[in-house]
Tab-separated table of C-alpha atoms in Angstrom:
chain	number	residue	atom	x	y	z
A	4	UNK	CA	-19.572	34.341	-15.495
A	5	UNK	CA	-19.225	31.538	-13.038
A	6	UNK	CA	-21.130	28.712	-14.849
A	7	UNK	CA	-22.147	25.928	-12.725
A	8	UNK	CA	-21.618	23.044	-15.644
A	9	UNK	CA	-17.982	23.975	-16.900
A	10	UNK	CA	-16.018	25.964	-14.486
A	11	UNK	CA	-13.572	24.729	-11.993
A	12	UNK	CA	-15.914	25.122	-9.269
A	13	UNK	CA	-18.997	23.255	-11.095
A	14	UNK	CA	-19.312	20.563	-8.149
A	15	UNK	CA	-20.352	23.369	-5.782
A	16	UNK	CA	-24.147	23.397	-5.342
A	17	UNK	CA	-24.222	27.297	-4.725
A	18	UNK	CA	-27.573	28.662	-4.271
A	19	UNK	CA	-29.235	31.346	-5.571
A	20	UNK	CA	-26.308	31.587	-7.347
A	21	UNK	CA	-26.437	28.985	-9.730
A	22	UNK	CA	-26.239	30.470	-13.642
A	23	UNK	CA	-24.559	28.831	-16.815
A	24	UNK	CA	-22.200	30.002	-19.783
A	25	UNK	CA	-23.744	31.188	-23.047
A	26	UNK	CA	-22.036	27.490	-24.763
A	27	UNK	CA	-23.421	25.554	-22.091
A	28	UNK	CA	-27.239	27.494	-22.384
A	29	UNK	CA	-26.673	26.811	-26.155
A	30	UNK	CA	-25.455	23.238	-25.269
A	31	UNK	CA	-28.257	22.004	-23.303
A	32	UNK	CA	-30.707	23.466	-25.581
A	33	UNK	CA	-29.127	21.222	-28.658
A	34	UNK	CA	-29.726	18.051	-26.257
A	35	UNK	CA	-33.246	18.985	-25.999
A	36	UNK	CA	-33.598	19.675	-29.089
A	37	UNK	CA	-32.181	16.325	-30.122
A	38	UNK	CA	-34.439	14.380	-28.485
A	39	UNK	CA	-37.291	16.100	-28.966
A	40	UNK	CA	-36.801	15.550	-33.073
A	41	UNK	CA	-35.560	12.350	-32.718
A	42	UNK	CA	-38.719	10.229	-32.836
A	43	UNK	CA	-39.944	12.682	-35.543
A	44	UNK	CA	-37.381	11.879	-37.910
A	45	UNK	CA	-36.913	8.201	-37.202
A	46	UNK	CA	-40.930	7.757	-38.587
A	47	UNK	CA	-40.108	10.189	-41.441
A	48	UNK	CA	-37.015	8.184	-42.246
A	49	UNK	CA	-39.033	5.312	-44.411
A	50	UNK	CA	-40.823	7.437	-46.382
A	51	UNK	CA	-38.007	9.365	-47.601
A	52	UNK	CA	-38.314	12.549	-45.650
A	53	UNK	CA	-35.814	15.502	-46.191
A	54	UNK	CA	-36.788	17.042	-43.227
A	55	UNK	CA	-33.873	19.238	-41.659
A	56	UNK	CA	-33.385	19.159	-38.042
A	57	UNK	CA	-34.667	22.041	-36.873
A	58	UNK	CA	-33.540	22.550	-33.138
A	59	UNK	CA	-30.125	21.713	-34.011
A	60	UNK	CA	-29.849	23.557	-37.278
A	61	UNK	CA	-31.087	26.929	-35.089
A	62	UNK	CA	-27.999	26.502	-32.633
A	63	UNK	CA	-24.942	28.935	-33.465
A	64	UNK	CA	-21.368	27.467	-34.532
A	65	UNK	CA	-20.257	27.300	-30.728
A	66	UNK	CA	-22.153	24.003	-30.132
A	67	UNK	CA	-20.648	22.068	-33.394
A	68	UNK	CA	-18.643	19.758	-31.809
A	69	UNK	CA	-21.912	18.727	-29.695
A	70	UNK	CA	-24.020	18.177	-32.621
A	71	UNK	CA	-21.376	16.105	-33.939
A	72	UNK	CA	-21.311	14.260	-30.894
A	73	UNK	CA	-24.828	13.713	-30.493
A	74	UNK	CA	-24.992	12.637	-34.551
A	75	UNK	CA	-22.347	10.268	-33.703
A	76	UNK	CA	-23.896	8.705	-30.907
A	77	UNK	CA	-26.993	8.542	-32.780
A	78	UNK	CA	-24.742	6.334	-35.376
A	79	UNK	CA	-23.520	4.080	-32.865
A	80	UNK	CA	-27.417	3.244	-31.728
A	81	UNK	CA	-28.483	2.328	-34.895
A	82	UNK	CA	-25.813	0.255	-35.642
A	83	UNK	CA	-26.067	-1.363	-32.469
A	84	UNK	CA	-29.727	-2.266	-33.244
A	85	UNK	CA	-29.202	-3.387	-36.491
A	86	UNK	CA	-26.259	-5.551	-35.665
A	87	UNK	CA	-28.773	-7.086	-32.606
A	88	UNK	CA	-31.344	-7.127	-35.105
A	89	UNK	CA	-29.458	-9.557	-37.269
A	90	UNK	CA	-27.526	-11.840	-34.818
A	91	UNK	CA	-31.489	-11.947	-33.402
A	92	UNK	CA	-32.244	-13.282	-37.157
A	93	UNK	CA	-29.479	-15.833	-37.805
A	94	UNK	CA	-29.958	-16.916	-34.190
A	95	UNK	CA	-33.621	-17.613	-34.313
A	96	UNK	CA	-33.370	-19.496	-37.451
A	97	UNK	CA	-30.396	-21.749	-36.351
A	98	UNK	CA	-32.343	-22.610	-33.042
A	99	UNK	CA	-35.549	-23.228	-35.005
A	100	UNK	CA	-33.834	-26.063	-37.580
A	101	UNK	CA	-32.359	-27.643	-34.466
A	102	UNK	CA	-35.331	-28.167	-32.229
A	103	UNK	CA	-37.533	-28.745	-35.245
A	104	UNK	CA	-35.284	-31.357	-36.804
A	105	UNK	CA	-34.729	-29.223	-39.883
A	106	UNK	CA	-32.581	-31.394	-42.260
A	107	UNK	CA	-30.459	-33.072	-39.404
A	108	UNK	CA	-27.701	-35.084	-40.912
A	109	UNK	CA	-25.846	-36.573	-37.360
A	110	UNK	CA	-27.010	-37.986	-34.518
A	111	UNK	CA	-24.746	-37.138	-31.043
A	112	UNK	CA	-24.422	-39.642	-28.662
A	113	UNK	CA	-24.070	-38.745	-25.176
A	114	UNK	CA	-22.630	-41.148	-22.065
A	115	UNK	CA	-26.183	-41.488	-21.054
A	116	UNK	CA	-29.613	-41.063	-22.803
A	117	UNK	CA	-30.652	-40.841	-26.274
A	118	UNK	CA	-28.727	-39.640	-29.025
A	119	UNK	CA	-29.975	-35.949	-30.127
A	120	UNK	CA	-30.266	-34.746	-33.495
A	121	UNK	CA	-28.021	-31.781	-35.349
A	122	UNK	CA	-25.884	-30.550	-38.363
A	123	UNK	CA	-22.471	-31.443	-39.400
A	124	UNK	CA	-22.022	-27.884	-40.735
A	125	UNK	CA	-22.792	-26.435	-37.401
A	126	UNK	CA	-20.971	-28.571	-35.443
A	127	UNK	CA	-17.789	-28.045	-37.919
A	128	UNK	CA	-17.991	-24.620	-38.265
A	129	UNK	CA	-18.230	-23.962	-34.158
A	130	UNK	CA	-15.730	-26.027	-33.178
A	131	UNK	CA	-12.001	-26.789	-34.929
A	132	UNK	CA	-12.128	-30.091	-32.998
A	133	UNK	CA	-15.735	-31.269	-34.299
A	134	UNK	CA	-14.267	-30.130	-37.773
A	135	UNK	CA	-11.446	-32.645	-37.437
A	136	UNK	CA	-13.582	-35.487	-36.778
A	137	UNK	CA	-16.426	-34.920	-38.942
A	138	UNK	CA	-13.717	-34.595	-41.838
A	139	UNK	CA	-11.727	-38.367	-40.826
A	140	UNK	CA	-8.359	-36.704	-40.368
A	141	UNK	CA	-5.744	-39.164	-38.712
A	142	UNK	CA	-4.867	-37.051	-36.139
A	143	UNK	CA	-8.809	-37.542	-34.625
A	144	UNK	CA	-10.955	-40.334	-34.295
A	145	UNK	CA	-12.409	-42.103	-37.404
A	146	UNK	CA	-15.280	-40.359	-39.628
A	147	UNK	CA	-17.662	-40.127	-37.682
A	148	UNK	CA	-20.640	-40.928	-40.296
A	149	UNK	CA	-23.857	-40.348	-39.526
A	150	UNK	CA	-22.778	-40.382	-35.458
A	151	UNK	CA	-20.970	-38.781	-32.971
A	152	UNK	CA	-20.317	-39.891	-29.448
A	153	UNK	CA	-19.433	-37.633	-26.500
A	154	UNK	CA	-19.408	-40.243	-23.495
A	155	UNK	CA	-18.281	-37.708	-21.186
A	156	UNK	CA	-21.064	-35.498	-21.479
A	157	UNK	CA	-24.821	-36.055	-20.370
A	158	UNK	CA	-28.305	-35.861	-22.391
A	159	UNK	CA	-28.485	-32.624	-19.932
A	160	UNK	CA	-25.456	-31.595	-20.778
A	161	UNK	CA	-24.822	-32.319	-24.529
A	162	UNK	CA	-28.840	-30.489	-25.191
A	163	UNK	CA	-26.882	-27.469	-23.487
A	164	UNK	CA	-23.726	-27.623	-25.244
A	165	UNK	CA	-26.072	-28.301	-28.823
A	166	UNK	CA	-28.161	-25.120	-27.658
A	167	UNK	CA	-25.318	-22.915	-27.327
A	168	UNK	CA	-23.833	-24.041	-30.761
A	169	UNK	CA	-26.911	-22.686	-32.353
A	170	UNK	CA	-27.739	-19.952	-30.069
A	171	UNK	CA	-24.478	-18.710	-28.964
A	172	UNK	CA	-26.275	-17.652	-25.332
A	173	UNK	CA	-26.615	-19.645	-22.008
A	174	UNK	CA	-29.976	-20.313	-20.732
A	175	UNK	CA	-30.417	-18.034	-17.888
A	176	UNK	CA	-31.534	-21.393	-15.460
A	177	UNK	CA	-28.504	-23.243	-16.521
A	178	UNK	CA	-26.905	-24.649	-13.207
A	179	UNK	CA	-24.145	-24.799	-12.002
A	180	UNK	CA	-22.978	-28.366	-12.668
A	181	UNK	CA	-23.923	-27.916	-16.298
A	182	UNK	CA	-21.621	-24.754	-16.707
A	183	UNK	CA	-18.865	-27.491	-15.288
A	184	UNK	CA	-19.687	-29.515	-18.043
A	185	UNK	CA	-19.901	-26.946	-20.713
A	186	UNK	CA	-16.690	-25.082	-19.673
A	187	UNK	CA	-14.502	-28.268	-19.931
A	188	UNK	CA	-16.275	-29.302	-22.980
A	189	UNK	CA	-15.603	-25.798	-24.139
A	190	UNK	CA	-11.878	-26.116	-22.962
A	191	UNK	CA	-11.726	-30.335	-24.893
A	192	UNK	CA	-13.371	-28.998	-28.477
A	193	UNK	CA	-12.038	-25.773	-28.474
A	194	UNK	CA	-15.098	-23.477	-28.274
A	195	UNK	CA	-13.773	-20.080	-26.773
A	196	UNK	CA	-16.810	-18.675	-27.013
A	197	UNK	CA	-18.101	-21.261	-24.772
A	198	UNK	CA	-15.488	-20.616	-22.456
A	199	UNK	CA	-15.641	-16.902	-22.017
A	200	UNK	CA	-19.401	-17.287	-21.595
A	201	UNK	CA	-19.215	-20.190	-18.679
A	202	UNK	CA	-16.071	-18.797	-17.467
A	203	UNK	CA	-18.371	-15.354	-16.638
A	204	UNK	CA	-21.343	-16.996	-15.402
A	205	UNK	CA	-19.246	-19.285	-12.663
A	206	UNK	CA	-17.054	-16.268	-11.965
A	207	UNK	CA	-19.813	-13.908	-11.145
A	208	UNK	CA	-21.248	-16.800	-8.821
A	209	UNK	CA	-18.539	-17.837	-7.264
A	210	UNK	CA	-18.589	-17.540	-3.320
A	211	UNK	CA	-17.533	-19.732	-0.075
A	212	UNK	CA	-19.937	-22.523	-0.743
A	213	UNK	CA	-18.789	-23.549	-4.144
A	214	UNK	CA	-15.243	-22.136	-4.740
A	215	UNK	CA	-13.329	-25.793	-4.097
A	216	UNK	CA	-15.629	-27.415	-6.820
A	217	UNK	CA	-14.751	-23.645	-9.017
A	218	UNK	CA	-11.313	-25.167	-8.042
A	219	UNK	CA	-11.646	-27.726	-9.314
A	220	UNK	CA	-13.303	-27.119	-12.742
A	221	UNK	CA	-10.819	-24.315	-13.651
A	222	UNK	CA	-7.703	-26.465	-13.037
A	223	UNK	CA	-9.734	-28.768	-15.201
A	224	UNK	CA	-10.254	-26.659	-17.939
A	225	UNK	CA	-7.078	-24.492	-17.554
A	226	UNK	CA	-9.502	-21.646	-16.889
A	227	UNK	CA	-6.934	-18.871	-15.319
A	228	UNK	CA	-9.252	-16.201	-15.104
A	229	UNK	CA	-11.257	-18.747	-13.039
A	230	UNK	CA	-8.835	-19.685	-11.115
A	231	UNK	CA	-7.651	-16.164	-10.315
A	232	UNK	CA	-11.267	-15.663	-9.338
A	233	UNK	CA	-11.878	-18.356	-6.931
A	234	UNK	CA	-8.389	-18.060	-5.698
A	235	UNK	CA	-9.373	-14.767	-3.739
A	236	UNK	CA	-12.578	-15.732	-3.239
A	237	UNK	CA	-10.520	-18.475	-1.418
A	238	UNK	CA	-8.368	-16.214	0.551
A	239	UNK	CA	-11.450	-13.109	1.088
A	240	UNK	CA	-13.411	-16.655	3.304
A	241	UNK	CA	-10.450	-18.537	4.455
A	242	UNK	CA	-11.756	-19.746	7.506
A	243	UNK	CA	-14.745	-20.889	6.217
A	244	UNK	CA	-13.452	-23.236	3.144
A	245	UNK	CA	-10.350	-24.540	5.123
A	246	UNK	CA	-12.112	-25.500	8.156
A	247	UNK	CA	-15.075	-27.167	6.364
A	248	UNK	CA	-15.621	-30.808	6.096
A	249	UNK	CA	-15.555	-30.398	2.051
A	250	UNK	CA	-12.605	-29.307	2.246
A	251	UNK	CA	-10.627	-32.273	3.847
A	252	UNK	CA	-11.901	-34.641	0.661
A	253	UNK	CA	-11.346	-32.133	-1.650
A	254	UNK	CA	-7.574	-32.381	0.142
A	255	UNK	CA	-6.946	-35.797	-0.740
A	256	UNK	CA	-7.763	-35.183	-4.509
A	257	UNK	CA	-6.270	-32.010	-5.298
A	258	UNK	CA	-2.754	-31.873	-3.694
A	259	UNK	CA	-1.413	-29.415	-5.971
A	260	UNK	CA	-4.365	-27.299	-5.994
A	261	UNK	CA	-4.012	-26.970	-1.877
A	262	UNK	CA	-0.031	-26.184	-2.375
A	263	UNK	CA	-1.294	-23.274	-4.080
A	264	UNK	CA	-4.195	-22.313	-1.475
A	265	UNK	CA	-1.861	-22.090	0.995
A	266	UNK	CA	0.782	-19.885	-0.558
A	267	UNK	CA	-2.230	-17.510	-1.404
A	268	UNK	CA	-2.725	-17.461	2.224
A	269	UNK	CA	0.639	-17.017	3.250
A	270	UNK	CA	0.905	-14.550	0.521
A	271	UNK	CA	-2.170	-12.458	1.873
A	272	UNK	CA	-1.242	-12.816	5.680
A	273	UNK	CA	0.460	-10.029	7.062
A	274	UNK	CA	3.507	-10.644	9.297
A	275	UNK	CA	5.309	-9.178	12.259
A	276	UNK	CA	7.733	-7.463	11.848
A	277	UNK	CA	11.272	-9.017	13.071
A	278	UNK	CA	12.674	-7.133	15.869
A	279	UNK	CA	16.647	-6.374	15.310
């Protein structure tokens, strides 16, 4: 038989031809089958239930490796929810002894605003840099006692960087200037985490209007996969950055940075050929 799911010709829409395999038939039924026990057994799961699963224990030995499949996937979604389930539980309570002042033991300074409230352990365990300060070594500045200053961050800025300590997310409204801030601070006290997250979020949003400050910020935070990503986005709307009036300041304080623009250009422009 020609079955329309598994032989060569499968991608041909052949009507009234149409007609599948015996292991397919047998196949699809075990999907159904699957599903439609699968809510069944999930609410007879707390009480103990023994049930068997009856669609799938009906099908013959042909569809095994589908059941196993299908009992495998079934693994991997439970495990998924239980591993959101818990980084839901451990989030939640971090963020809720933060913003309710739960046993705060150090007060961060920013460059402007009031100090904000948080843990030494936190800070310490998320960052190797805050872990060297908080602890005196001579390498890093002096203990920091009940303290810490961060002069080159904002109140903005610092509440963000605090949040994702705790959190380990970005607020979806963060903007753009902030994820500057975060992904050098990210880059200074050695958060990769951090990094990877801002990294993404400016990557995805990169585009004509803002690639010389994305530019700028990568080279900043010696954010390659940044770089690589504004660099094209660079080439893809050359016209349109090099002939704009940003551009000509952002000229005067990036030398290096145009050096490179213009070998990506020159790199992406396609020459004549040179006749003999």
């Amino acid at each position: 038989m020609d079955c329309c799911v598994c032989s060569p010709m499968a991608s041909m829409y052949r009507l009234p031809r149409n007609s599948i395999c015996a292991a397919c038939y047998e196949g699809a039924k075990a999907i159904i089958a699957f599903f439609n026990d699968d809510d069944d057994e999930q609410g007879d799961a707390d009480q103990g239930s023994v049930k068997s699963r009856r669609g799938l224990a009906k099908l013959n030995s042909t569809t095994k490796g589908l059941r196993d499949a299908w009992e495998e996937v079934k693994r991997m979604r439970y495990r998924e929810e239980d591993a959101k389930q818990r980084a839901s539980f451990l989030q939640e309570g971090f963020a809720a002894a933060w913003k309710d002042g739960i046993h705060t033991d150090i007060a961060v300074r920013p460059g402007t605003g009031p100090p904000i409230k948080a843990h030494m352990a936190i800070l310490a365990a998320r960052s190797e840099v805050f872990r060297h300060i908080l602890a005196g070594d001579d390498d890093c500045k002096a203990p920091a006692g009940d303290s810490l200053s961060l002069p080159e961050l904002t109140h903005d800025e610092l509440s963000h960087l605090l949040a994702f300590l705790y959190t380990g997310s970005l607020a979806t409204c963060t903007e753009e200037r902030h994820l500057h801030a975060l992904l050098v601070a990210g880059d200074k006290y050695d958060v990769p985490f951090l990094r990877r997250a801002c990294e993404a979020r400016l990557a995805a949003g990169v585009e004509a209007g803002n690639v010389l400050r994305t530019l700028e910020v990568a080279e900043l935070s010696s954010s390659a996969a940044l770089m690589e990503r504004a660099m094209e986005t660079v080439v893809e709307h050359a016209e349109k950055v090099v002939f704009s009036p940003e551009y000509e300041e952002f000229a005067v304080r990036n030398a290096a940075l145009c050096v490179q623009i213009t070998r990506a250009l020159l790199a992406n422009k396609t020459f004549p050929a040179k006749t003999p």
